[in-house]
Coordinates of C-alpha atoms in Angstrom, one line a residue:
Chain Z
M1 CA 0.0 0.0 0.0
N2 CA 1.1 3.5 -0.6
R3 CA -0.1 6.2 1.7
A4 CA -3.1 5.8 4.0
E5 CA -6.4 6.8 2.5
P6 CA -8.0 9.8 3.9
L7 CA -11.3 9.3 5.8
S8 CA -13.2 11.8 3.7
L9 CA -12.6 13.7 0.5
L10 CA -15.0 16.3 1.5
P11 CA -15.5 19.2 1.7
L12 CA -14.6 20.0 -1.9
E13 CA -13.4 23.5 -2.4
L14 CA -13.2 25.4 -5.7
E15 CA -11.1 28.5 -5.7
G16 CA -11.3 31.0 -8.5
V17 CA -12.3 28.2 -10.9
A18 CA -13.0 29.4 -14.4
F19 CA -13.3 27.9 -17.8
R20 CA -12.5 29.5 -21.2
H21 CA -12.9 27.8 -24.5
R22 CA -11.8 29.3 -27.8
G23 CA -11.7 32.8 -26.4
Q24 CA -15.1 32.6 -24.8
T25 CA -15.6 32.5 -21.0
L26 CA -18.0 29.8 -20.3
L27 CA -17.6 29.9 -16.6
H28 CA -16.6 33.1 -14.7
P29 CA -14.3 32.7 -11.7
L30 CA -16.2 31.3 -8.8
D31 CA -15.5 30.0 -5.3
L32 CA -17.6 27.1 -4.0
R33 CA -17.5 24.7 -1.1
L34 CA -19.4 21.4 -1.0
E35 CA -19.9 19.9 2.4
R36 CA -20.2 16.3 3.5
N37 CA -23.6 14.7 3.1
G38 CA -25.2 17.8 1.5
K39 CA -27.8 17.8 -1.2
T40 CA -27.0 20.7 -3.6
L41 CA -29.0 21.4 -6.6
I42 CA -27.6 23.5 -9.5
M43 CA -30.2 25.5 -11.3
G44 CA -30.2 28.0 -14.1
P45 CA -31.2 28.4 -17.7
N46 CA -29.7 26.4 -20.6
G47 CA -26.1 27.3 -21.3
A48 CA -25.7 28.7 -17.8
G49 CA -22.7 26.3 -17.2
K50 CA -24.4 23.7 -14.9
S51 CA -23.0 20.7 -16.7
L52 CA -19.7 22.4 -17.1
L53 CA -19.4 23.1 -13.4
M54 CA -20.2 19.5 -12.5
R55 CA -17.7 18.1 -15.0
I56 CA -15.0 20.3 -13.6
C57 CA -15.9 19.2 -10.0
H58 CA -15.9 15.6 -11.1
G59 CA -12.6 15.9 -12.9
L60 CA -13.8 15.3 -16.5
L61 CA -12.6 18.7 -17.5
A62 CA -9.7 20.7 -16.1
P63 CA -10.5 24.4 -15.2
T64 CA -8.5 26.9 -17.2
A65 CA -8.0 28.9 -14.1
G66 CA -8.3 28.3 -10.3
T67 CA -8.0 25.1 -8.3
V68 CA -10.3 22.2 -7.4
R69 CA -9.2 21.0 -4.0
W70 CA -10.3 17.8 -2.2
C71 CA -9.8 17.4 1.5
G72 CA -7.0 15.3 2.9
G73 CA -4.5 15.3 0.1
A74 CA -5.8 12.1 -1.5
T75 CA -4.1 10.6 -4.6
P76 CA -5.8 11.3 -8.0
D77 CA -6.7 7.6 -8.1
T78 CA -8.5 7.7 -4.7
I79 CA -10.3 10.9 -5.7
R80 CA -11.5 9.2 -8.8
R81 CA -12.7 6.1 -7.0
R82 CA -14.6 8.0 -4.3
Q83 CA -17.0 9.8 -6.7
A84 CA -19.4 8.9 -9.4
M85 CA -21.5 10.7 -12.1
V86 CA -24.8 10.0 -13.6
F87 CA -25.5 11.6 -17.0
Q88 CA -28.7 12.9 -18.5
R89 CA -28.6 10.2 -21.1
P90 CA -27.1 7.1 -19.4
V91 CA -24.1 5.7 -21.2
L92 CA -24.5 1.9 -21.0
L93 CA -22.2 -0.7 -22.4
R94 CA -23.4 -3.2 -24.9
R95 CA -23.8 -6.0 -22.5
S96 CA -26.2 -7.1 -19.8
A97 CA -27.4 -4.8 -17.0
L98 CA -25.5 -6.8 -14.4
A99 CA -22.4 -6.9 -16.6
N100 CA -22.5 -3.1 -16.8
V101 CA -22.3 -2.9 -13.0
R102 CA -19.6 -5.5 -12.8
H103 CA -17.6 -3.6 -15.5
A104 CA -17.7 -0.4 -13.4
L105 CA -16.4 -2.2 -10.4
G106 CA -13.7 -3.9 -12.4
A107 CA -12.7 -0.5 -13.8
Q108 CA -12.1 0.7 -10.2
G109 CA -10.0 -2.3 -9.3
V110 CA -12.5 -4.1 -7.1
P111 CA -11.4 -7.8 -6.7
R112 CA -13.4 -10.2 -8.8
R113 CA -15.3 -12.0 -6.0
E114 CA -16.3 -8.8 -4.4
R115 CA -17.4 -7.5 -7.7
A116 CA -20.1 -10.1 -8.1
R117 CA -21.4 -9.6 -4.6
R118 CA -21.5 -5.8 -4.8
A119 CA -23.1 -5.9 -8.3
D120 CA -25.9 -8.2 -7.1
E121 CA -26.5 -6.0 -4.1
A122 CA -26.8 -2.9 -6.2
I123 CA -29.1 -4.5 -8.7
E124 CA -31.3 -5.6 -5.9
Q125 CA -31.2 -2.2 -4.2
F126 CA -32.7 -0.6 -7.3
G127 CA -35.2 -3.4 -8.0
L128 CA -33.6 -4.5 -11.2
Q129 CA -33.4 -8.2 -10.5
A130 CA -35.9 -9.1 -13.2
I131 CA -33.9 -7.4 -15.9
A132 CA -30.4 -8.0 -14.6
H133 CA -29.6 -10.4 -17.5
R134 CA -31.2 -8.4 -20.3
P135 CA -29.0 -6.3 -22.6
A136 CA -28.7 -2.9 -21.0
R137 CA -29.4 -0.9 -24.1
V138 CA -32.8 -2.4 -24.9
L139 CA -34.2 -1.3 -21.5
S140 CA -36.6 1.6 -21.3
G141 CA -35.3 5.1 -20.5
G142 CA -36.4 4.8 -16.9
E143 CA -34.8 1.4 -16.4
Q144 CA -31.6 2.6 -18.0
Q145 CA -31.4 5.5 -15.7
R146 CA -32.1 3.2 -12.7
L147 CA -29.3 1.0 -13.9
A148 CA -27.0 4.0 -14.2
L149 CA -27.9 4.8 -10.6
A150 CA -27.3 1.1 -9.5
R151 CA -23.9 1.3 -11.2
A152 CA -23.0 4.4 -9.3
W153 CA -24.4 2.8 -6.1
A154 CA -22.1 -0.2 -6.5
L155 CA -19.1 2.2 -6.5
R156 CA -20.1 3.5 -3.1
P157 CA -19.2 7.1 -3.9
E158 CA -18.7 9.7 -1.3
I159 CA -20.1 12.3 -3.7
L160 CA -22.5 11.7 -6.6
F161 CA -22.8 14.2 -9.5
M162 CA -26.1 14.0 -11.5
D163 CA -26.5 16.0 -14.7
E164 CA -30.2 16.5 -15.2
P165 CA -30.9 12.8 -14.6
T166 CA -34.6 13.1 -14.9
A167 CA -34.8 15.4 -18.0
A168 CA -35.9 12.7 -20.4
L169 CA -38.0 10.6 -18.0
D170 CA -41.7 10.1 -17.4
P171 CA -43.2 10.9 -13.9
A172 CA -42.9 7.3 -12.6
A173 CA -39.3 7.1 -13.6
I174 CA -38.6 10.6 -12.1
R175 CA -40.0 9.4 -8.9
A176 CA -37.7 6.4 -8.9
V177 CA -34.7 8.6 -9.4
E178 CA -35.8 11.0 -6.6
E179 CA -36.2 8.0 -4.3
A180 CA -32.7 6.9 -5.3
V181 CA -31.3 10.3 -4.4
D182 CA -32.8 9.9 -1.0
T183 CA -31.3 6.4 -0.7
F184 CA -27.9 7.8 -1.6
H185 CA -28.3 10.6 0.8
H186 CA -29.3 8.3 3.7
N187 CA -26.1 6.4 3.1
G188 CA -24.1 9.5 3.5
T189 CA -23.4 10.3 -0.1
C190 CA -23.1 14.0 -1.0
I191 CA -25.4 14.8 -3.9
V192 CA -24.7 17.5 -6.5
M193 CA -27.5 17.5 -9.1
S194 CA -28.6 19.9 -11.8
T195 CA -32.3 20.2 -12.8
H196 CA -34.7 22.4 -14.6
D197 CA -37.6 21.3 -12.5
L198 CA -38.4 23.8 -9.8
G199 CA -40.7 21.3 -7.9
Q200 CA -37.9 18.7 -7.9
A201 CA -35.4 21.2 -6.5
R202 CA -37.9 22.1 -3.7
R203 CA -38.4 18.4 -2.9
L204 CA -34.8 17.4 -2.9
A205 CA -32.4 20.3 -2.2
D206 CA -30.7 21.4 1.0
D207 CA -29.3 24.3 -0.9
V208 CA -29.4 25.7 -4.4
I209 CA -26.6 27.0 -6.6
F210 CA -28.0 29.4 -9.2
L211 CA -26.0 30.0 -12.4
V212 CA -26.7 32.4 -15.2
N213 CA -24.5 32.8 -18.3
G214 CA -21.5 31.2 -16.5
T215 CA -21.7 33.3 -13.4
L216 CA -22.6 32.1 -10.0
V217 CA -25.4 34.5 -9.1
E218 CA -26.6 33.0 -5.8
R219 CA -26.2 30.2 -3.4
S220 CA -28.9 29.9 -0.8
P221 CA -30.6 27.3 1.4
V222 CA -33.5 25.9 -0.5
Q223 CA -36.2 27.7 1.5
Q224 CA -34.6 31.1 1.1
F225 CA -34.0 30.5 -2.6
F226 CA -37.6 29.9 -3.3
E227 CA -39.2 32.3 -0.8
A228 CA -36.8 35.2 -0.5
P229 CA -34.1 34.9 -3.2
R230 CA -31.3 37.5 -2.8
S231 CA -30.8 38.2 -6.5
A232 CA -33.4 39.7 -8.9
Q233 CA -32.4 37.0 -11.5
A234 CA -33.2 34.2 -9.1
A235 CA -36.5 35.8 -8.1
A236 CA -37.4 36.0 -11.8
F237 CA -36.3 32.4 -12.3
V238 CA -38.4 31.2 -9.4
R239 CA -41.4 33.1 -10.8
G240 CA -40.9 31.3 -14.1
D241 CA -39.8 34.4 -16.1
L242 CA -37.0 34.2 -18.6
V243 CA -33.8 35.4 -16.9
W244 CA -31.1 35.9 -19.6
Chain W
M1 CA -20.9 -27.1 -70.7
D2 CA -23.6 -29.2 -69.1
N3 CA -21.1 -32.0 -68.8
A4 CA -18.6 -29.7 -67.2
F5 CA -21.1 -28.7 -64.5
Q6 CA -22.0 -32.3 -63.9
A7 CA -18.4 -33.2 -63.6
A8 CA -17.8 -30.3 -61.3
F9 CA -20.6 -31.4 -58.9
R10 CA -19.3 -34.9 -59.1
L11 CA -15.8 -33.7 -58.0
I12 CA -17.4 -31.9 -55.1
A13 CA -19.6 -34.8 -54.1
E14 CA -16.8 -37.3 -54.3
R15 CA -14.4 -35.1 -52.4
D16 CA -11.8 -35.3 -55.2
P17 CA -8.4 -35.3 -53.4
V18 CA -6.9 -32.6 -55.7
L19 CA -9.9 -30.4 -55.1
V20 CA -9.9 -31.0 -51.3
E21 CA -6.2 -30.3 -51.1
I22 CA -6.6 -27.0 -53.0
V23 CA -9.6 -25.9 -50.9
T24 CA -7.8 -26.8 -47.6
L25 CA -4.6 -24.9 -48.5
S26 CA -6.8 -21.9 -49.5
L27 CA -8.6 -21.8 -46.2
Q28 CA -5.3 -22.3 -44.3
V29 CA -3.6 -19.5 -46.0
S30 CA -6.5 -17.0 -45.8
L31 CA -7.5 -17.9 -42.3
T32 CA -3.9 -17.5 -41.0
A33 CA -3.6 -14.2 -42.9
V34 CA -6.8 -12.9 -41.3
L35 CA -5.8 -14.0 -37.9
I36 CA -2.4 -12.3 -38.1
A37 CA -3.7 -9.2 -39.8
S38 CA -6.5 -8.8 -37.1
A39 CA -4.1 -9.4 -34.2
I40 CA -2.1 -6.4 -35.5
A41 CA -4.8 -4.2 -37.1
L42 CA -7.5 -4.3 -34.3
P43 CA -5.3 -2.8 -31.6
L44 CA -3.7 -0.5 -34.3
G45 CA -7.1 0.8 -35.3
A46 CA -8.1 1.3 -31.7
A47 CA -4.8 3.2 -31.0
I48 CA -5.4 5.5 -34.0
A49 CA -9.0 6.1 -32.8
L50 CA -8.0 6.9 -29.2
W51 CA -4.8 9.0 -29.5
Q52 CA -4.0 12.2 -31.2
F53 CA -0.5 12.3 -32.6
P54 CA 1.4 14.2 -35.3
G55 CA 0.7 12.5 -38.7
R56 CA -2.5 10.9 -37.6
G57 CA -4.5 12.4 -40.4
L58 CA -1.9 11.2 -42.9
L59 CA -1.9 7.7 -41.5
I60 CA -5.7 7.5 -41.8
V61 CA -5.5 8.7 -45.4
I62 CA -2.8 6.1 -46.2
L63 CA -4.8 3.3 -44.5
N64 CA -7.9 4.3 -46.3
A65 CA -6.1 4.4 -49.6
F66 CA -4.5 1.0 -49.0
M67 CA -7.9 -0.5 -48.5
G68 CA -8.1 -0.4 -52.3
L69 CA -4.5 -1.7 -52.9
P70 CA -4.5 -3.8 -56.1
P71 CA -3.6 -7.4 -55.1
V72 CA -1.0 -7.7 -57.8
V73 CA 0.8 -4.6 -56.4
A74 CA 0.7 -6.1 -52.9
G75 CA 2.1 -9.3 -54.4
L76 CA 4.8 -7.4 -56.3
M77 CA 5.9 -5.6 -53.1
V78 CA 6.1 -8.9 -51.1
Y79 CA 7.8 -10.5 -54.1
L80 CA 10.5 -7.9 -54.1
M81 CA 11.0 -8.2 -50.4
L82 CA 11.3 -12.0 -50.5
S83 CA 13.1 -12.6 -53.8
R84 CA 16.7 -13.8 -53.6
A85 CA 18.1 -10.3 -54.1
G86 CA 15.5 -8.8 -51.7
P87 CA 16.1 -7.8 -48.1
L88 CA 14.4 -10.9 -46.8
G89 CA 15.7 -13.2 -49.6
E90 CA 17.9 -15.1 -47.1
L91 CA 14.8 -16.6 -45.5
G92 CA 13.9 -18.5 -48.7
L93 CA 10.2 -17.9 -48.3
L94 CA 9.3 -17.1 -51.9
F95 CA 6.9 -19.6 -53.5
T96 CA 5.9 -21.1 -50.1
P97 CA 2.5 -20.8 -48.4
T98 CA 4.2 -18.5 -45.8
A99 CA 4.9 -16.0 -48.6
M100 CA 1.2 -16.2 -49.6
V101 CA 0.1 -15.5 -46.0
I102 CA 2.5 -12.5 -45.8
A103 CA 1.0 -11.1 -49.1
Q104 CA -2.5 -11.5 -47.9
V105 CA -1.7 -9.9 -44.5
V106 CA -0.3 -6.9 -46.4
L107 CA -3.5 -6.8 -48.4
I108 CA -6.1 -7.0 -45.6
L109 CA -4.3 -5.3 -42.7
P110 CA -5.2 -1.8 -44.0
I111 CA -8.8 -2.9 -44.5
V112 CA -9.2 -4.2 -40.9
A113 CA -7.2 -1.3 -39.4
A114 CA -9.1 1.5 -41.3
L115 CA -12.6 0.0 -40.7
S116 CA -11.9 -0.8 -37.0
R117 CA -10.5 2.7 -36.5
Q118 CA -13.9 4.1 -37.7
V119 CA -15.9 1.7 -35.5
I120 CA -13.9 2.3 -32.4
E121 CA -13.7 6.1 -32.8
E122 CA -17.5 6.3 -33.0
L123 CA -17.9 4.1 -29.9
W124 CA -15.2 6.1 -28.0
G125 CA -17.1 9.3 -28.7
E126 CA -20.1 7.7 -27.0
Y127 CA -18.3 6.0 -24.1
R128 CA -15.6 8.6 -23.4
E129 CA -17.1 10.5 -20.5
Q130 CA -18.5 7.5 -18.8
L131 CA -15.3 5.6 -18.9
Q132 CA -13.3 8.7 -17.8
S133 CA -15.8 9.0 -14.9
L134 CA -15.1 5.4 -13.9
G135 CA -11.3 6.2 -14.0
V136 CA -10.5 4.1 -17.1
S137 CA -7.4 5.3 -18.9
R138 CA -7.3 5.3 -22.7
L139 CA -5.1 2.2 -22.7
G140 CA -7.5 0.6 -20.2
A141 CA -10.5 1.5 -22.5
I142 CA -9.2 -0.6 -25.4
P143 CA -10.5 -4.0 -24.1
T144 CA -13.9 -2.5 -23.2
L145 CA -14.2 -0.8 -26.7
L146 CA -13.0 -3.9 -28.6
W147 CA -15.5 -6.1 -26.7
D148 CA -18.4 -3.7 -27.0
A149 CA -17.7 -3.3 -30.7
R150 CA -17.4 -7.1 -31.1
F151 CA -20.2 -7.5 -33.6
S152 CA -19.1 -4.6 -35.9
L153 CA -15.6 -5.8 -35.7
T154 CA -16.6 -9.3 -36.6
T155 CA -18.1 -7.9 -39.8
V156 CA -14.8 -6.0 -40.4
V157 CA -12.8 -9.2 -40.0
L158 CA -15.1 -11.1 -42.3
A159 CA -14.7 -8.4 -44.9
G160 CA -11.0 -9.0 -44.6
F161 CA -11.4 -12.8 -45.0
G162 CA -13.7 -12.3 -48.0
R163 CA -11.0 -10.1 -49.7
A164 CA -8.2 -12.5 -48.8
S165 CA -9.9 -15.7 -50.1
A166 CA -11.1 -14.1 -53.3
E167 CA -8.0 -12.5 -54.6
V168 CA -5.7 -14.0 -57.2
G169 CA -2.9 -11.5 -58.0
A170 CA -1.0 -11.5 -54.7
V171 CA -0.9 -15.2 -54.1
L172 CA -0.1 -15.9 -57.8
I173 CA 3.0 -13.7 -57.8
V174 CA 4.5 -14.8 -54.4
G175 CA 3.2 -18.4 -54.4
G176 CA 3.9 -19.3 -58.0
N177 CA 0.9 -21.6 -58.2
I178 CA 3.0 -24.7 -57.7
S179 CA 0.9 -27.9 -57.8
G180 CA 0.5 -29.4 -54.4
V181 CA 2.4 -26.7 -52.7
T182 CA 1.1 -23.2 -53.3
R183 CA -2.0 -23.8 -55.5
V184 CA -5.1 -22.2 -54.0
M185 CA -8.6 -21.9 -55.4
T186 CA -8.3 -18.7 -57.3
T187 CA -5.0 -19.5 -58.9
S188 CA -6.2 -23.0 -59.8
I189 CA -9.3 -21.6 -61.4
A190 CA -7.2 -19.3 -63.6
L191 CA -4.8 -22.1 -64.5
E192 CA -7.4 -24.9 -65.1
T193 CA -9.5 -22.6 -67.3
N194 CA -6.6 -21.9 -69.5
R195 CA -5.9 -25.6 -69.7
G196 CA -9.4 -26.3 -70.6
N197 CA -10.0 -28.4 -67.5
L198 CA -13.4 -26.9 -66.9
P199 CA -14.8 -29.4 -64.3
L200 CA -12.1 -28.7 -61.8
A201 CA -12.2 -24.9 -62.5
L202 CA -16.0 -24.9 -62.1
G203 CA -16.0 -27.1 -59.0
L204 CA -13.5 -24.7 -57.3
G205 CA -15.5 -21.7 -58.6
I206 CA -18.7 -23.0 -57.0
I207 CA -17.0 -23.7 -53.7
L208 CA -15.4 -20.2 -53.7
L209 CA -18.7 -18.6 -54.5
V210 CA -20.5 -20.5 -51.8
L211 CA -17.7 -19.6 -49.3
V212 CA -17.8 -15.9 -50.2
A213 CA -21.6 -15.8 -50.1
T214 CA -21.6 -17.6 -46.7
V215 CA -19.1 -15.1 -45.3
N216 CA -21.3 -12.2 -46.4
A217 CA -24.4 -13.9 -45.1
V218 CA -22.8 -14.5 -41.7
A219 CA -21.5 -10.9 -41.6
Y220 CA -25.0 -9.6 -42.4
M221 CA -26.7 -11.8 -39.8
V222 CA -24.2 -11.0 -37.1
G223 CA -24.8 -7.3 -37.7
E224 CA -28.5 -7.6 -37.7
S225 CA -28.9 -9.8 -34.7
A226 CA -26.5 -7.5 -32.7
R227 CA -28.6 -4.5 -33.7
R228 CA -31.7 -6.2 -32.6
R229 CA -30.5 -7.7 -29.4
L230 CA -28.1 -5.2 -28.1
G231 CA -29.3 -1.9 -29.5

C-alpha cells in the first residue's frame, strides 16, 4: 500500500475556478465549497454552465483557471474512485445490465469475487433483478437511468454528481430517481445535481446554486432560494420568467 | 458445358483429393492471414482512434487508400522483399504458403485497421465521458471498446477474410501456383480454365462462390442480430 487513504474527500473546495474555450468565457471565476452529506441542486437556464461546473468538479474537465481542492491530500486515483457521475442520457455498455455494474467495479479495481457480490446487491437495491440479464441498451429510458444509478451505487461514492438525470423521463421514472437520491443521501453520499424542474429542487435540495451565463449568481438554502431569493435574477427564475 | 457442370458437382460430391487439397490450402492461407492481420490491425485501429499524434491524419488517409490496394501490387511488393536479391531473400520464403500468408496480410491489414478505426472512434465518442468518470485510462479502455464493438468488428474481420480468399494477384505472384504446394482456389481456377480443365475450375469456382456468399451472409446476420439484441 502507498499512503493511507483519507477518511473523507469532502469538503470539496473550488477557488477562483473558471473555464474558457476558444476565447469565450463559459464559466466566470467562482468559489464554491461542497460539504459532506449535503444535497446541492444546481439550477439555471440552458447554457448557464451547470453541466460544465459539475464536469469540472468531477474531474472530467480541467478548469482553465483556479483550483479544485479535495480534502485530505488524497491521490488522484483515490479521488476518482470515491466519486461517481450519472449523466442525463445514461451511457450503458453493450452487455447485460448486471455486466454493466460489474464492469464499473472492475474498472475501479475491485477484486473479482467482491465485484459479483456488490453488483448483485446494487441490482437488488434498485429493483432491477428481473432485468439483470437483459441487454442494457434495450431497456426503457427509466430502467436505463435506474441501472446507471445502480452502477453508481455499487461504487459506493462519497459524492455523486447527477447531470439533469430526470430530464428525459416520465413521472414514474422521475419518482424512482428521486427516491434513489434519498437512498444515496441516507447512506451519507453528498449529492450534487442539476435540474430544470423547480418542484424537484424544492423536494430534494438542501441548498441551491444558481448560475446564469456562466456566473454564480446566488447560493442559498432551499427555502430562502424559493421564498426570498437575494438576487433579482433568481427571483425572476423562481417566478418562471426568462432570466437571460 | 452441361457435362462440365455435372463433372464439377461430381468432384465436389466425391471429395476429389486434388480439389480437397486446394480448398484446404486456400482456407489455411486465408484464415492464417486474417488471424495475423486482425491481431495487428485491431489494436492498431483502436490506438489510432483513441490517441492524437502528429501525422495521424496522414496515417488515416494512407490506410484508407491502401484498402483499395490492387492485389497484384501487394504481391509485387512482397515478391521484391522475399526474392533472392531482396532484403528478406535469405529466408527462402518465396513460393511457399508462408509467402502467400504475408502477401494477404499486407492486403487485408489496411482494411481491418481502417474500418476498425472508424468503428472504435465512434464508440469512444459515446463512451468517453462515462469511462473517464469510472477512472478508465485510454489504454484501459481498449479491451472495453473492442469487446463492445465485437459485432461490428466481426463484420470487419469477415470483410478482410472475403477479400483474402477471393484475390488472385498477390498469391499468384508470391506463391507461384505450384501444384501441391502453393496452389489455391483462385490461382487454380485461372490455370485450369486456361488448360481447358473446366470441371475442376468450375468445381472450385462453385466452392469459392459459396464460401464468399456464406461469409457475407454471416456478416449480415451478425450485424442484424446484434442491432436487434443489443441496441
